[in-house]
XYZ file of C-alpha atoms in Angstrom:
153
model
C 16.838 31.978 2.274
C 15.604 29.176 4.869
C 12.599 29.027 5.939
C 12.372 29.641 9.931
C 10.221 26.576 10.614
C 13.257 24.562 8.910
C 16.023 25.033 12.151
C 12.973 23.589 14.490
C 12.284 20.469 12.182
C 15.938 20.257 12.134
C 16.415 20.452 15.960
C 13.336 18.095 16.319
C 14.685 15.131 14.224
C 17.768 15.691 16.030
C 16.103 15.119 19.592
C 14.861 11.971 18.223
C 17.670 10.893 16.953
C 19.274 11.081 20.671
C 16.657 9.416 22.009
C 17.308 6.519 19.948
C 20.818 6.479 19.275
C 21.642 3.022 21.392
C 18.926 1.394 19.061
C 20.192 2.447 16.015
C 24.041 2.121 16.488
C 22.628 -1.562 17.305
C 21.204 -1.811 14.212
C 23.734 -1.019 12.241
C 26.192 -3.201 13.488
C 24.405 -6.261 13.305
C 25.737 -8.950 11.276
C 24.097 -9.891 7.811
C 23.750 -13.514 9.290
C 22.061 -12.141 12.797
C 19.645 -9.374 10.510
C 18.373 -12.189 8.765
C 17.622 -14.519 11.763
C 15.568 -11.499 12.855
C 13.882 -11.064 9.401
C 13.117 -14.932 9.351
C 11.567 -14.931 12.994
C 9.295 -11.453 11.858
C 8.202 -13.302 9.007
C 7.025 -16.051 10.919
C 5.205 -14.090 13.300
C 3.773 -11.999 11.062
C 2.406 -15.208 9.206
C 1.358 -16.744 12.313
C -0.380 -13.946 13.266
C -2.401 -13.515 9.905
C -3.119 -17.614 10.209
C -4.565 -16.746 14.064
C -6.377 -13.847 12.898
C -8.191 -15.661 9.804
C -9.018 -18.789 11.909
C -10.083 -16.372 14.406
C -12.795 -14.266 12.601
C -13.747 -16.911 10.213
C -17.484 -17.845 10.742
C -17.406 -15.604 13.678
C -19.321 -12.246 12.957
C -18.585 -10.481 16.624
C -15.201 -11.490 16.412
C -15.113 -9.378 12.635
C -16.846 -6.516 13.741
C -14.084 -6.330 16.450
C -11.454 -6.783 14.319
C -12.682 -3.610 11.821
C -13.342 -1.548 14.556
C -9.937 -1.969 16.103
C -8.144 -1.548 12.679
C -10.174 1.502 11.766
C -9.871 2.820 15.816
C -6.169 2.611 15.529
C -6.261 4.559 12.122
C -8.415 7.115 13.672
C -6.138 7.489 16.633
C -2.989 7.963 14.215
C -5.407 10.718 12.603
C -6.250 12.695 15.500
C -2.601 12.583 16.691
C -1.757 13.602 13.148
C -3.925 16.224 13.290
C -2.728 17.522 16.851
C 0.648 17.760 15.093
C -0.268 19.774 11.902
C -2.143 22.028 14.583
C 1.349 22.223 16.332
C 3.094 22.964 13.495
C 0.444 25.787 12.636
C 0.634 27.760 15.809
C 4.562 27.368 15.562
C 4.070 28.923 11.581
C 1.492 31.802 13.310
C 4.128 32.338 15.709
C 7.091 32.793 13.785
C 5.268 34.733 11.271
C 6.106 32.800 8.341
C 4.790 33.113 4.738
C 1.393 32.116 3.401
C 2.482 29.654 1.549
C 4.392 27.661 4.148
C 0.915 27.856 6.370
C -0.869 26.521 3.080
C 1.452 24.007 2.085
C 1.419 22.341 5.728
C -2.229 22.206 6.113
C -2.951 21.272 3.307
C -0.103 18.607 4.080
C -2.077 17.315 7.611
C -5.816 17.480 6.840
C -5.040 15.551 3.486
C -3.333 12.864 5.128
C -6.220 12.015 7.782
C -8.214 10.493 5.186
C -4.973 8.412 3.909
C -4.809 6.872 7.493
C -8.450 5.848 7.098
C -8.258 4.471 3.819
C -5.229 2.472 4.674
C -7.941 0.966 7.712
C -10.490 0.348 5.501
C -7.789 -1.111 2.925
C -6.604 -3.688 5.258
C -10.130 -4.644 6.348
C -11.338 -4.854 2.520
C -7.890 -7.473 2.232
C -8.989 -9.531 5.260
C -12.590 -10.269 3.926
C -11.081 -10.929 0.562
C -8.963 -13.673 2.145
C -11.941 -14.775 3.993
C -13.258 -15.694 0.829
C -10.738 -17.634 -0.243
C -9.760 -18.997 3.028
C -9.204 -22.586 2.399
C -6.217 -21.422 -0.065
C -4.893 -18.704 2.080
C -4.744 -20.990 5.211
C -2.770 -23.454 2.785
C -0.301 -20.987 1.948
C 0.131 -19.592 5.457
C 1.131 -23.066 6.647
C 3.013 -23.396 4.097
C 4.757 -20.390 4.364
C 4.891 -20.854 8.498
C 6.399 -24.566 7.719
C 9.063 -22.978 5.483
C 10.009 -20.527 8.353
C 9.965 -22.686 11.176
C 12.229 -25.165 8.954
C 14.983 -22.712 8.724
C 15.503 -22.045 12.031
């Protein structure tokens, strides 16, 4: 038997997947050649942005507390609109009278990923200062890494 709430999920991804259909037809027609250009020039401003970042909070205390409260601020937002969902998703189960265990297994589902979200700020914070500590070595391998990058273009 299907579950009821399983023809809404369905219909859900479906809507998305409308939305976004130019996008991903584009993106699955691009050439192996082209996808890597793209992967070379996110690489480099991913590393460039991590080389900004360190150089930016290094030695600067305001600038660190900053960056941890933004990372942990966007985690928390992610959370609460995580949590507006699984509260969706409830009153959707409550409506369509479905089976105790479906209600269980999907709260359990959103109130145990909250803390997830938050770990994964506090993770990424944690990684930061431990590059901070080593930053002479990291900033080394960013350039190098940038050089390498910019050298293939």
């Amino acid at each position: 038997m299907i579950p009821q709430w399983l023809p809404i999920c369905f219909s859900l991804f479906l809507f998305v997947l409308g939305l976004y259909r130019d996008e991903i037809r584009r993106f699955l027609r691009v050439p192996p050649t082209k996808a890597r250009n793209w992967w070379n020039s996110g690489m480099l401003e991913f590393y460039q942005n991590e080389l900004d970042t360190l150089q930016r909070i290094r030695n600067n205390p305001y600038e660190l507390l900053i960056y941890a409260l933004t990372e942990l601020g966007r985690d928390a937002r992610v959370s609460i609109f995580y949590l507006a969902a699984g509260c969706l998703v409830q009153i959707l189960l409550q409506l369509e009278y479905a089976s105790k265990e479906d209600k269980y297994f999907f709260t359990l589902m959103f109130f145990c990923m909250v803390p997830i979200f938050i770990a994964g700020g506090l993770m990424k914070v944690g990684f930061q200062l431990k590059e901070l500590k080593e930053y002479d070595k990291r900033v080394a391998f960013l350039e190098a890494k940038i050089a390498k990058y910019q050298s293939g273009r």
